[in-house]
PDB file of C-alpha atoms in Angstrom:
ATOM      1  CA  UNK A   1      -2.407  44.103  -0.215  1.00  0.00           C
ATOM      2  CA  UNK A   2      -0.515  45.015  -3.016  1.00  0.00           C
ATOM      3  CA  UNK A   3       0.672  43.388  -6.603  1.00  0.00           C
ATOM      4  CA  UNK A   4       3.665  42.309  -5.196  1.00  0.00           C
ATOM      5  CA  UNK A   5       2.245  40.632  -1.937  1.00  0.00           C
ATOM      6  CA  UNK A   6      -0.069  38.979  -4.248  1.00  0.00           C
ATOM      7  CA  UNK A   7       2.281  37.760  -6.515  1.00  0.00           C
ATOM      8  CA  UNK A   8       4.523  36.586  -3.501  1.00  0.00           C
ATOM      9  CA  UNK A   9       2.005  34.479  -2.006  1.00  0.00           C
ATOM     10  CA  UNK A  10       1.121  32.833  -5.345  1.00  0.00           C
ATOM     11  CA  UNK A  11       4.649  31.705  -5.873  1.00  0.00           C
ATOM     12  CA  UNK A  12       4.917  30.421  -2.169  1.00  0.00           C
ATOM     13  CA  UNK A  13       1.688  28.004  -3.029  1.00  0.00           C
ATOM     14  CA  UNK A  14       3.030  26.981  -6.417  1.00  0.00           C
ATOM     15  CA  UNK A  15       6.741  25.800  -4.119  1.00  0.00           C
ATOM     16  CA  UNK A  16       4.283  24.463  -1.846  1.00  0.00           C
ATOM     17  CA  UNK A  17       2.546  21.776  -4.042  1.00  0.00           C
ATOM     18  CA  UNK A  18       5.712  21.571  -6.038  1.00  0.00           C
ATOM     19  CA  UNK A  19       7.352  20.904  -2.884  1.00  0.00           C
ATOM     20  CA  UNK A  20       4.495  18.146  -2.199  1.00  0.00           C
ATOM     21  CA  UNK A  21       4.450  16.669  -5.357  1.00  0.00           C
ATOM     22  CA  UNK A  22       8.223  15.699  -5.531  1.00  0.00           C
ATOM     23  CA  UNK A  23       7.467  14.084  -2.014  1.00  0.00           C
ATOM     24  CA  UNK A  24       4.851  11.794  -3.271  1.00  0.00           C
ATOM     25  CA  UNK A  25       6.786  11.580  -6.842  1.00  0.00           C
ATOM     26  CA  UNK A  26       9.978  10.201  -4.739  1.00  0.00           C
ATOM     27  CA  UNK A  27       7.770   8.160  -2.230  1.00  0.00           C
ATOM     28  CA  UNK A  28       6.457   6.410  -5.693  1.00  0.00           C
ATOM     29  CA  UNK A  29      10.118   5.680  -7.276  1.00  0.00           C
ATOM     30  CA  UNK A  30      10.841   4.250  -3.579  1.00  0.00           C
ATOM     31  CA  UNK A  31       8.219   2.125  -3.099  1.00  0.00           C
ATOM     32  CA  UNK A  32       8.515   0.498  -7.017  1.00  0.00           C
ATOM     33  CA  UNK A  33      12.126   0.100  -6.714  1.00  0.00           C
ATOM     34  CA  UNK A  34      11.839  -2.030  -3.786  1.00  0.00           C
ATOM     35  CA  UNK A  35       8.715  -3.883  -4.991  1.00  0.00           C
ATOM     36  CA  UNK A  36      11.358  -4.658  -7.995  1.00  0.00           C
ATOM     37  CA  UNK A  37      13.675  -6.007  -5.552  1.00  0.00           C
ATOM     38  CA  UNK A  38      11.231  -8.153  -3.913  1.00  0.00           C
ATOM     39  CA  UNK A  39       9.793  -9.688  -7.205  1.00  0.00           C
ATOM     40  CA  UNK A  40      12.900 -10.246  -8.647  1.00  0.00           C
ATOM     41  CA  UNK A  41      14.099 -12.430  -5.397  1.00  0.00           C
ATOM     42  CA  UNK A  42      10.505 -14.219  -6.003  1.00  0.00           C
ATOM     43  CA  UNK A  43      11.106 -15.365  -9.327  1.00  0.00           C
ATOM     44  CA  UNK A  44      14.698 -16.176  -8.826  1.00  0.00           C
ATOM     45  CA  UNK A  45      13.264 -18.441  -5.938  1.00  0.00           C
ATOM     46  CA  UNK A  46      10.760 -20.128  -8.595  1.00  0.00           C
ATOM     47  CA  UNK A  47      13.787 -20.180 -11.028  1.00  0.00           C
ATOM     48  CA  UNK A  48      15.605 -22.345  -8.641  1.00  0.00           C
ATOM     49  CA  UNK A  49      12.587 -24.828  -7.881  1.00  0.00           C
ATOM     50  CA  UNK A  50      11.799 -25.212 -11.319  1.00  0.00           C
ATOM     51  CA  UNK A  51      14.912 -25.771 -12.921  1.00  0.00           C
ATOM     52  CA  UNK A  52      17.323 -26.858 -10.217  1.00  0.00           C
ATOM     53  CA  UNK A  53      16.756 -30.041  -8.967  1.00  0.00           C
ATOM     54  CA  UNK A  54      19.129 -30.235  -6.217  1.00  0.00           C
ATOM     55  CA  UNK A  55      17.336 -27.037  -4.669  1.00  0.00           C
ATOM     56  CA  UNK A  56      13.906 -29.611  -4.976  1.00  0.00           C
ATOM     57  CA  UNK A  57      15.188 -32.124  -2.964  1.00  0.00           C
ATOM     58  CA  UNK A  58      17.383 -30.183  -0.747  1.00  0.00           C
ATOM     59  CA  UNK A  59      14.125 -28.421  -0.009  1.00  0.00           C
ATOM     60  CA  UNK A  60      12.147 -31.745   0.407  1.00  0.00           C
ATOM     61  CA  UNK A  61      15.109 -33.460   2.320  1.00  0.00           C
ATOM     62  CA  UNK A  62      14.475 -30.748   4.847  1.00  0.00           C
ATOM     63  CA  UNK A  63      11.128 -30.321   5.683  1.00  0.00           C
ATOM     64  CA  UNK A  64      12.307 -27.819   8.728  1.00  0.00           C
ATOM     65  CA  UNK A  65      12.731 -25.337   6.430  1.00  0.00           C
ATOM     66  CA  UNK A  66       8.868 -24.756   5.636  1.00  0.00           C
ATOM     67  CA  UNK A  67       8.161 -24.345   8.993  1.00  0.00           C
ATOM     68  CA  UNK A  68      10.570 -21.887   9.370  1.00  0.00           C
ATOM     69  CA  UNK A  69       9.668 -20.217   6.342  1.00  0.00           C
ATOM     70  CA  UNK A  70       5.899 -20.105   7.529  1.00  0.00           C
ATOM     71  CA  UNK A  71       6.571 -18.899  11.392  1.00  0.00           C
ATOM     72  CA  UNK A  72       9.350 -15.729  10.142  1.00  0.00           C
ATOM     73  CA  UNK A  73       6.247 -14.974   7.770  1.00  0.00           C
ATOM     74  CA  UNK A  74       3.451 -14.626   9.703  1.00  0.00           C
ATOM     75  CA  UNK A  75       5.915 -12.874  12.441  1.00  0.00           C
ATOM     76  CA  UNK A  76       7.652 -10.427   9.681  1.00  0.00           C
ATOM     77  CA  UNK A  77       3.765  -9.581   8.571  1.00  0.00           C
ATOM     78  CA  UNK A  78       2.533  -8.938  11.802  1.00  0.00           C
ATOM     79  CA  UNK A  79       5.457  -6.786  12.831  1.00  0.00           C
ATOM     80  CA  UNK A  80       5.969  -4.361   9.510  1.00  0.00           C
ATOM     81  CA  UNK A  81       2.010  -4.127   9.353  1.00  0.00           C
ATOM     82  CA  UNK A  82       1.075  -3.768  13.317  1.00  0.00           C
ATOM     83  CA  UNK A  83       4.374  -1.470  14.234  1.00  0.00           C
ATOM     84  CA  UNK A  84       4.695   1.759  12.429  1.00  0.00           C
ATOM     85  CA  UNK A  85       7.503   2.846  14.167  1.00  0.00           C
ATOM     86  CA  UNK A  86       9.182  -0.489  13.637  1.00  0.00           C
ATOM     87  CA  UNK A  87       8.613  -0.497   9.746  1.00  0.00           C
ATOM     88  CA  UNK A  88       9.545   3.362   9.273  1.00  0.00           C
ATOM     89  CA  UNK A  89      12.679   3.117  11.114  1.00  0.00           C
ATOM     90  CA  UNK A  90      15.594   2.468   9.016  1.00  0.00           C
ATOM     91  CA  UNK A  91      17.634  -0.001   8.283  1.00  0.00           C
ATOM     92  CA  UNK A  92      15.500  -2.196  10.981  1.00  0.00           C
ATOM     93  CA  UNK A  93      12.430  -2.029   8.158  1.00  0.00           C
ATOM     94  CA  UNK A  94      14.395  -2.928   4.991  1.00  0.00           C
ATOM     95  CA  UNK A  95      15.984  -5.936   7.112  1.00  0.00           C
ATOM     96  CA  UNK A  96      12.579  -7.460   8.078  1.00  0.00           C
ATOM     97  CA  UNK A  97      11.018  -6.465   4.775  1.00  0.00           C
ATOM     98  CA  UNK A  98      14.479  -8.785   3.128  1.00  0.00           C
ATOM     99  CA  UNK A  99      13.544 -11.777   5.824  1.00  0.00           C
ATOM    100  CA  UNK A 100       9.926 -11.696   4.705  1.00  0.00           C
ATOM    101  CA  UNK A 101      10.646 -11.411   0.958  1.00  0.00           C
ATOM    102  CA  UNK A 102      13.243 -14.367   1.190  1.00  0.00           C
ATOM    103  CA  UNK A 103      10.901 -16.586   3.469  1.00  0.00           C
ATOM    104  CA  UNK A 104       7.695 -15.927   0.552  1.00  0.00           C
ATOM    105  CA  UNK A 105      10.109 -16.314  -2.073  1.00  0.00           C
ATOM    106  CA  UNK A 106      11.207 -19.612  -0.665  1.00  0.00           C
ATOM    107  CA  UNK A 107       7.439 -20.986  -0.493  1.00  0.00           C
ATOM    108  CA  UNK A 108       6.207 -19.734  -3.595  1.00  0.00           C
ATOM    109  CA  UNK A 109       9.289 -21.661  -5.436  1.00  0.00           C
ATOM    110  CA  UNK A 110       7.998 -24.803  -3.500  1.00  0.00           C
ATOM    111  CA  UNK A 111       4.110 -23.884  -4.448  1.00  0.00           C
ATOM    112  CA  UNK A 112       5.369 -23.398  -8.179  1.00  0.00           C
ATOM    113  CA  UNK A 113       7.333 -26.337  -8.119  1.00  0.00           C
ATOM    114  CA  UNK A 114       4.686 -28.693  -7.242  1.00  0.00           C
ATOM    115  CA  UNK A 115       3.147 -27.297 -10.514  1.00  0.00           C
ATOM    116  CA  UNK A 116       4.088 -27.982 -14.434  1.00  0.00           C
ATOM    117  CA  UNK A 117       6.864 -25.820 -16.132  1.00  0.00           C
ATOM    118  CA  UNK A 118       4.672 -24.248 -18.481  1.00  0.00           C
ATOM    119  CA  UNK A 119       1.689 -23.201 -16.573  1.00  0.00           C
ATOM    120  CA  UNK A 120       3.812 -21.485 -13.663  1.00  0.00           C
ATOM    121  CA  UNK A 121       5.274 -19.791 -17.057  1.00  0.00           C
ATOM    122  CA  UNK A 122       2.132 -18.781 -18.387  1.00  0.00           C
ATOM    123  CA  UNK A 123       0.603 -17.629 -14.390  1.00  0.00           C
ATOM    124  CA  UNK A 124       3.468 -15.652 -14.308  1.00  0.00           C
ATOM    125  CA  UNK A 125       3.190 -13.768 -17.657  1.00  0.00           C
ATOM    126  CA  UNK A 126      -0.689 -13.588 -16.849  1.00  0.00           C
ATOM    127  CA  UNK A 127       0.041 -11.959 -13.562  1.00  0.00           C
ATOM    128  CA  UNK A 128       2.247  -9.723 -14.942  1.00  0.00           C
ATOM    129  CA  UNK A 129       0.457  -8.421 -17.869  1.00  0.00           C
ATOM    130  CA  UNK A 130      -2.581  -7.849 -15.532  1.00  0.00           C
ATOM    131  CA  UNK A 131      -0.902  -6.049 -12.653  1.00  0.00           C
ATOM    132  CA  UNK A 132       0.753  -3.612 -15.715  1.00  0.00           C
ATOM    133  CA  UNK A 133      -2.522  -3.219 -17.042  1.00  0.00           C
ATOM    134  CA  UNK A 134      -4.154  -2.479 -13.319  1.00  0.00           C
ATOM    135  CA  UNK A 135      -1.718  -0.486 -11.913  1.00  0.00           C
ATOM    136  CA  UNK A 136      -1.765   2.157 -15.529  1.00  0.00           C
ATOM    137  CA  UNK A 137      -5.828   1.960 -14.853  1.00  0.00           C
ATOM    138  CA  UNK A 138      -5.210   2.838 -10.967  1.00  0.00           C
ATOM    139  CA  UNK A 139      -3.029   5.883 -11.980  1.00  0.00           C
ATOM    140  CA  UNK A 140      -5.696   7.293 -15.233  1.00  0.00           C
ATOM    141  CA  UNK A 141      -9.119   6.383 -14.083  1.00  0.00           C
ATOM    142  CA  UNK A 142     -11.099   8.816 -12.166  1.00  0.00           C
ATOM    143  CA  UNK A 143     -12.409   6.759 -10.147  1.00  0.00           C
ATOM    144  CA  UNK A 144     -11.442   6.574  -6.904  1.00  0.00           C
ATOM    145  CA  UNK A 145     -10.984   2.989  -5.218  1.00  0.00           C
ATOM    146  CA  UNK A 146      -9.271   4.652  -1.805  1.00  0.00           C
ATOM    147  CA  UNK A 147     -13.265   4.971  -0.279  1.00  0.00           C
ATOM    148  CA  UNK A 148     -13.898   0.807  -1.037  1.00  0.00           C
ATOM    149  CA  UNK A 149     -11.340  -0.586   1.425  1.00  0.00           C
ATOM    150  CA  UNK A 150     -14.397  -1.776   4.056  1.00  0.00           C
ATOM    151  CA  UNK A 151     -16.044  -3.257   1.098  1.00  0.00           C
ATOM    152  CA  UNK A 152     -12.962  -5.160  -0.212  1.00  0.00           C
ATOM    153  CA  UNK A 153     -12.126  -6.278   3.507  1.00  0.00           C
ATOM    154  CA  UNK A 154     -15.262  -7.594   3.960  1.00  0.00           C
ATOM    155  CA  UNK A 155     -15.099  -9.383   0.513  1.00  0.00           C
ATOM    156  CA  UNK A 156     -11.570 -10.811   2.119  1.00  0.00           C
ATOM    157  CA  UNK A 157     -13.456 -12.389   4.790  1.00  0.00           C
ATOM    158  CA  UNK A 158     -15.967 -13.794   2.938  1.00  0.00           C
ATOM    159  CA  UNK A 159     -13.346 -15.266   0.245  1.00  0.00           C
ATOM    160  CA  UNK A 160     -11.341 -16.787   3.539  1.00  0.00           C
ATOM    161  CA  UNK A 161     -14.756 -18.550   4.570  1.00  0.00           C
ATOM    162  CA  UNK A 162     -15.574 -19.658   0.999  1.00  0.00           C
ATOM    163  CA  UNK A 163     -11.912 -21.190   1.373  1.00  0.00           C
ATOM    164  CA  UNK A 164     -12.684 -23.009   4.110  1.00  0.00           C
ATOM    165  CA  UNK A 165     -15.703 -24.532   2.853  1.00  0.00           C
ATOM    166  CA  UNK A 166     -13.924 -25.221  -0.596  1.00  0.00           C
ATOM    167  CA  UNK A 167     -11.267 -27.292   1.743  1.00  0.00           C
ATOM    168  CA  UNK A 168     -14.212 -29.398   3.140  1.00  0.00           C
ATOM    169  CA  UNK A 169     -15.776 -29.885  -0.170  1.00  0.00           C
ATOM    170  CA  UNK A 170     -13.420 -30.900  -2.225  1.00  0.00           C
ATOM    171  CA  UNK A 171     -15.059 -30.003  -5.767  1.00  0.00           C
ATOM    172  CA  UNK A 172     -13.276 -28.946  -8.695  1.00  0.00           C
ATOM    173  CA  UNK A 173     -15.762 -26.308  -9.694  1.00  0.00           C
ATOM    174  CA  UNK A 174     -16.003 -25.165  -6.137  1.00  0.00           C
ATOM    175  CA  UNK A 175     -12.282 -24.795  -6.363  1.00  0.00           C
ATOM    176  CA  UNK A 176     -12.606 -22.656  -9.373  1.00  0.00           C
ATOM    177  CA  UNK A 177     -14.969 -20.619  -8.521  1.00  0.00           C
ATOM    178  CA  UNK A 178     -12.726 -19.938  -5.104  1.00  0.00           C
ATOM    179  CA  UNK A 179     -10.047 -19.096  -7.302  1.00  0.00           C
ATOM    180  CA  UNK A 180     -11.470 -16.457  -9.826  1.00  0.00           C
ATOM    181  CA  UNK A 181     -12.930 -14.784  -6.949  1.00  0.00           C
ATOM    182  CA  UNK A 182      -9.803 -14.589  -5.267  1.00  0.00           C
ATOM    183  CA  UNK A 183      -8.283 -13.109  -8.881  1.00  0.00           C
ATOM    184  CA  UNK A 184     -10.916 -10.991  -8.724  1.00  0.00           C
ATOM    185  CA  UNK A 185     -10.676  -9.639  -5.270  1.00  0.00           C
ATOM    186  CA  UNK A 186      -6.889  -9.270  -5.354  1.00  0.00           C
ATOM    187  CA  UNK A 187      -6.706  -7.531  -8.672  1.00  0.00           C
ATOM    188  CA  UNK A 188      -9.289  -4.767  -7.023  1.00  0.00           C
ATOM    189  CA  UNK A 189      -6.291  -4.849  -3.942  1.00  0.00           C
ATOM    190  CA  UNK A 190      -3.846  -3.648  -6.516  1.00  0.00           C
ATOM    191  CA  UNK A 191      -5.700  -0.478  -7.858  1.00  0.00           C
ATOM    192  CA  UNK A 192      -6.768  -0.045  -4.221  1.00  0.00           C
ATOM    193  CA  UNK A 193      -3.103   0.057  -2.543  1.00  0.00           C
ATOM    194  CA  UNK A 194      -2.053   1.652  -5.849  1.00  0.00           C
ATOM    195  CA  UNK A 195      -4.266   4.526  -5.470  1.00  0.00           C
ATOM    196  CA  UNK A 196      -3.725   4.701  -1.736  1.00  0.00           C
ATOM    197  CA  UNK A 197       0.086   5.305  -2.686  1.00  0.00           C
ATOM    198  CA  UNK A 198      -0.680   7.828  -4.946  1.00  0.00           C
ATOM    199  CA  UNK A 199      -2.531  10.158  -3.167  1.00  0.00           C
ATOM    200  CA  UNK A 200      -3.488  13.032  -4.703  1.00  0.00           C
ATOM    201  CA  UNK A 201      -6.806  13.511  -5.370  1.00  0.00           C
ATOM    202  CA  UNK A 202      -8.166  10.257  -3.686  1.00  0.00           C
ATOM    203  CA  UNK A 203      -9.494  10.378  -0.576  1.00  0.00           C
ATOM    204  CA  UNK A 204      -7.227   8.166   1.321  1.00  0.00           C
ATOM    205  CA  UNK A 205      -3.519   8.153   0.670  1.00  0.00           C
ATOM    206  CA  UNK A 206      -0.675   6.733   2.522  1.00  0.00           C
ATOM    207  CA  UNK A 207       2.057   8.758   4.034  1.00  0.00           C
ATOM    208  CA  UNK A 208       5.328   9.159   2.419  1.00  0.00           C
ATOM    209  CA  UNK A 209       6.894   7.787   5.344  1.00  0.00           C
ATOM    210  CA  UNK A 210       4.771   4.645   4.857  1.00  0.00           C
ATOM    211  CA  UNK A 211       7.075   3.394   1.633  1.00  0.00           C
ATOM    212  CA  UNK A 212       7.558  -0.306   3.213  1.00  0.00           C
ATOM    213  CA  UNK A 213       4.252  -0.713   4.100  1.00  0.00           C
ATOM    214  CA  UNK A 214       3.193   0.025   0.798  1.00  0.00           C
ATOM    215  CA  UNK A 215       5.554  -1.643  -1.002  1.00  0.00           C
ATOM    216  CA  UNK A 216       4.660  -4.893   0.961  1.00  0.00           C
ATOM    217  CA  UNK A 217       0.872  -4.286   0.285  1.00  0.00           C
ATOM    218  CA  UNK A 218       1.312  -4.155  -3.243  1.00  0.00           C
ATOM    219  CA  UNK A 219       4.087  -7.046  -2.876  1.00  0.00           C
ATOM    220  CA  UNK A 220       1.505  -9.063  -1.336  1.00  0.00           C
ATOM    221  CA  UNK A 221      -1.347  -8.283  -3.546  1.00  0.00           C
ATOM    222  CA  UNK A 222       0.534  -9.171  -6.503  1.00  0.00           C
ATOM    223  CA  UNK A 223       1.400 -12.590  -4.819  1.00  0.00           C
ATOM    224  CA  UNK A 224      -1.863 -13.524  -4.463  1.00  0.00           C
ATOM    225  CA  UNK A 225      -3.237 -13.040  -7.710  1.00  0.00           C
ATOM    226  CA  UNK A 226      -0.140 -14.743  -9.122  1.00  0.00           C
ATOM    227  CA  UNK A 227      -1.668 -17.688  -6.680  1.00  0.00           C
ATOM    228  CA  UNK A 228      -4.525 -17.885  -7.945  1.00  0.00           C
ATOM    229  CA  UNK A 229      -4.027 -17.760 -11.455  1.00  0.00           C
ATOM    230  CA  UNK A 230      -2.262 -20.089 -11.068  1.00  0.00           C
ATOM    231  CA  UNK A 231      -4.627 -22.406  -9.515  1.00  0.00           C
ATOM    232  CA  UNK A 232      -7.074 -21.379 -12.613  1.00  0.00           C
ATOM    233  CA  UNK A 233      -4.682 -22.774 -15.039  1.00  0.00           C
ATOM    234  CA  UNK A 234      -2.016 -24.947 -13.195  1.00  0.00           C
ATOM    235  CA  UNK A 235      -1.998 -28.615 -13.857  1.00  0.00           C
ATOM    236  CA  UNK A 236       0.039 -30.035 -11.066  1.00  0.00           C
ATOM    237  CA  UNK A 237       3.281 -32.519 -11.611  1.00  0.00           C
TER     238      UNK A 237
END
């Protein structure tokens, strides 16, 4: 083979993980910019509850509505998460993804309206600070949290059964404890899911095609430790 063969297939490997690289830069943009969307309908929900009072008690005037809200959940969850070829066909996935974000939206303005003014405030700057500070760590550290996703499933399922028992119990340190676990657990979720949309170097990585799947992993992830902070330093109305 001579110099110039050489040099030809060196330049067809650099397009190659050029190539790649702008497919997993563009599959990051995408899945960021619709997180965006979907917390900025979240907080405009908890906007609403908090500082509109006809939305309170049009809300608690129809008690419908959280039903609703509950069942097009669950079903929205089950179908982007259980379907792949339902979630990467388009527009069908950014419609159900819109329905799911409204519906959470809608009972996390009801959770945080049950709570005081300032401490949905503070759970809210709390959550975001630490999901900036996780999601820089997820993209510098070396190591790699793709391999842990048995562990931290397993670590789900023992948080849902300390849940339970919390529910039976009914103790405020018990409650605590439940809650900085759950912190705990679901800030690990966000470097996980973060990593696992990176790619790269990590073991496991999502496909590029897999943008609203990971865009409501990291959605979700981020609700839930918002949750739970804010059951660490809520004080209820």
């Amino acid at each position: 083979m001579n110099d110039d063969d050489s040099t030809q297939g060196f330049n067809m490997g650099d397009n190659f993980a050029f190539s790649e690289k702008s497919i997993r830069m563009g599959f990051i943009r995408k899945v960021y910019g619709i997180l965006l969307c979907q917390i900025l309908v979240t907080v405009l929900f908890i906007v609403l509850f908090l500082y509109a009072a006809p939305v309170q008690q049009f809300a608690a005037a129809n008690p419908w509505l959280w039903y609703v809200a509950i069942a097009l959940t669950f079903v929205m969850i089950i179908t982007l998460a259980c379907c792949p070829d339902v979630r990467r066909t388009y527009p069908v996935n950014m419609v159900l993804l819109a329905v799911f974000t409204i519906c959470e939206g809608f009972l996390l303005g009801g959770i945080s309206g049950t709570y005081n003014e300032n401490s949905v405030l503070m759970a809210v700057g709390v959550t975001a600070v630490v999901t900036f500070a996780l999601t820089v760590f997820a993209f510098q550290t070396k190591i790699d949290f793709t391999m842990m996703g048995g562990l931290l499933f397993v670590f789900l399922i023992v948080l849902i059964c300390f849940g339970f028992l919390c529910a039976i119990i009914q103790n405020e340190y018990a409650r605590l404890a439940y809650s900085c676990l759950g912190a705990l657990l679901f800030s690990a979720y966000i470097v996980f899911d973060t990593q696992m949309m990176i790619g790269g170097k990590h073991k496991y990585s999502l496909s590029p095609e897999e943008y609203i799947f990971a865009a409501l992993n990291l959605y979700l992830d981020i609700v839930n430790l918002f949750l739970f902070i804010l059951s660490i330093f809520g004080s209820k109305n």
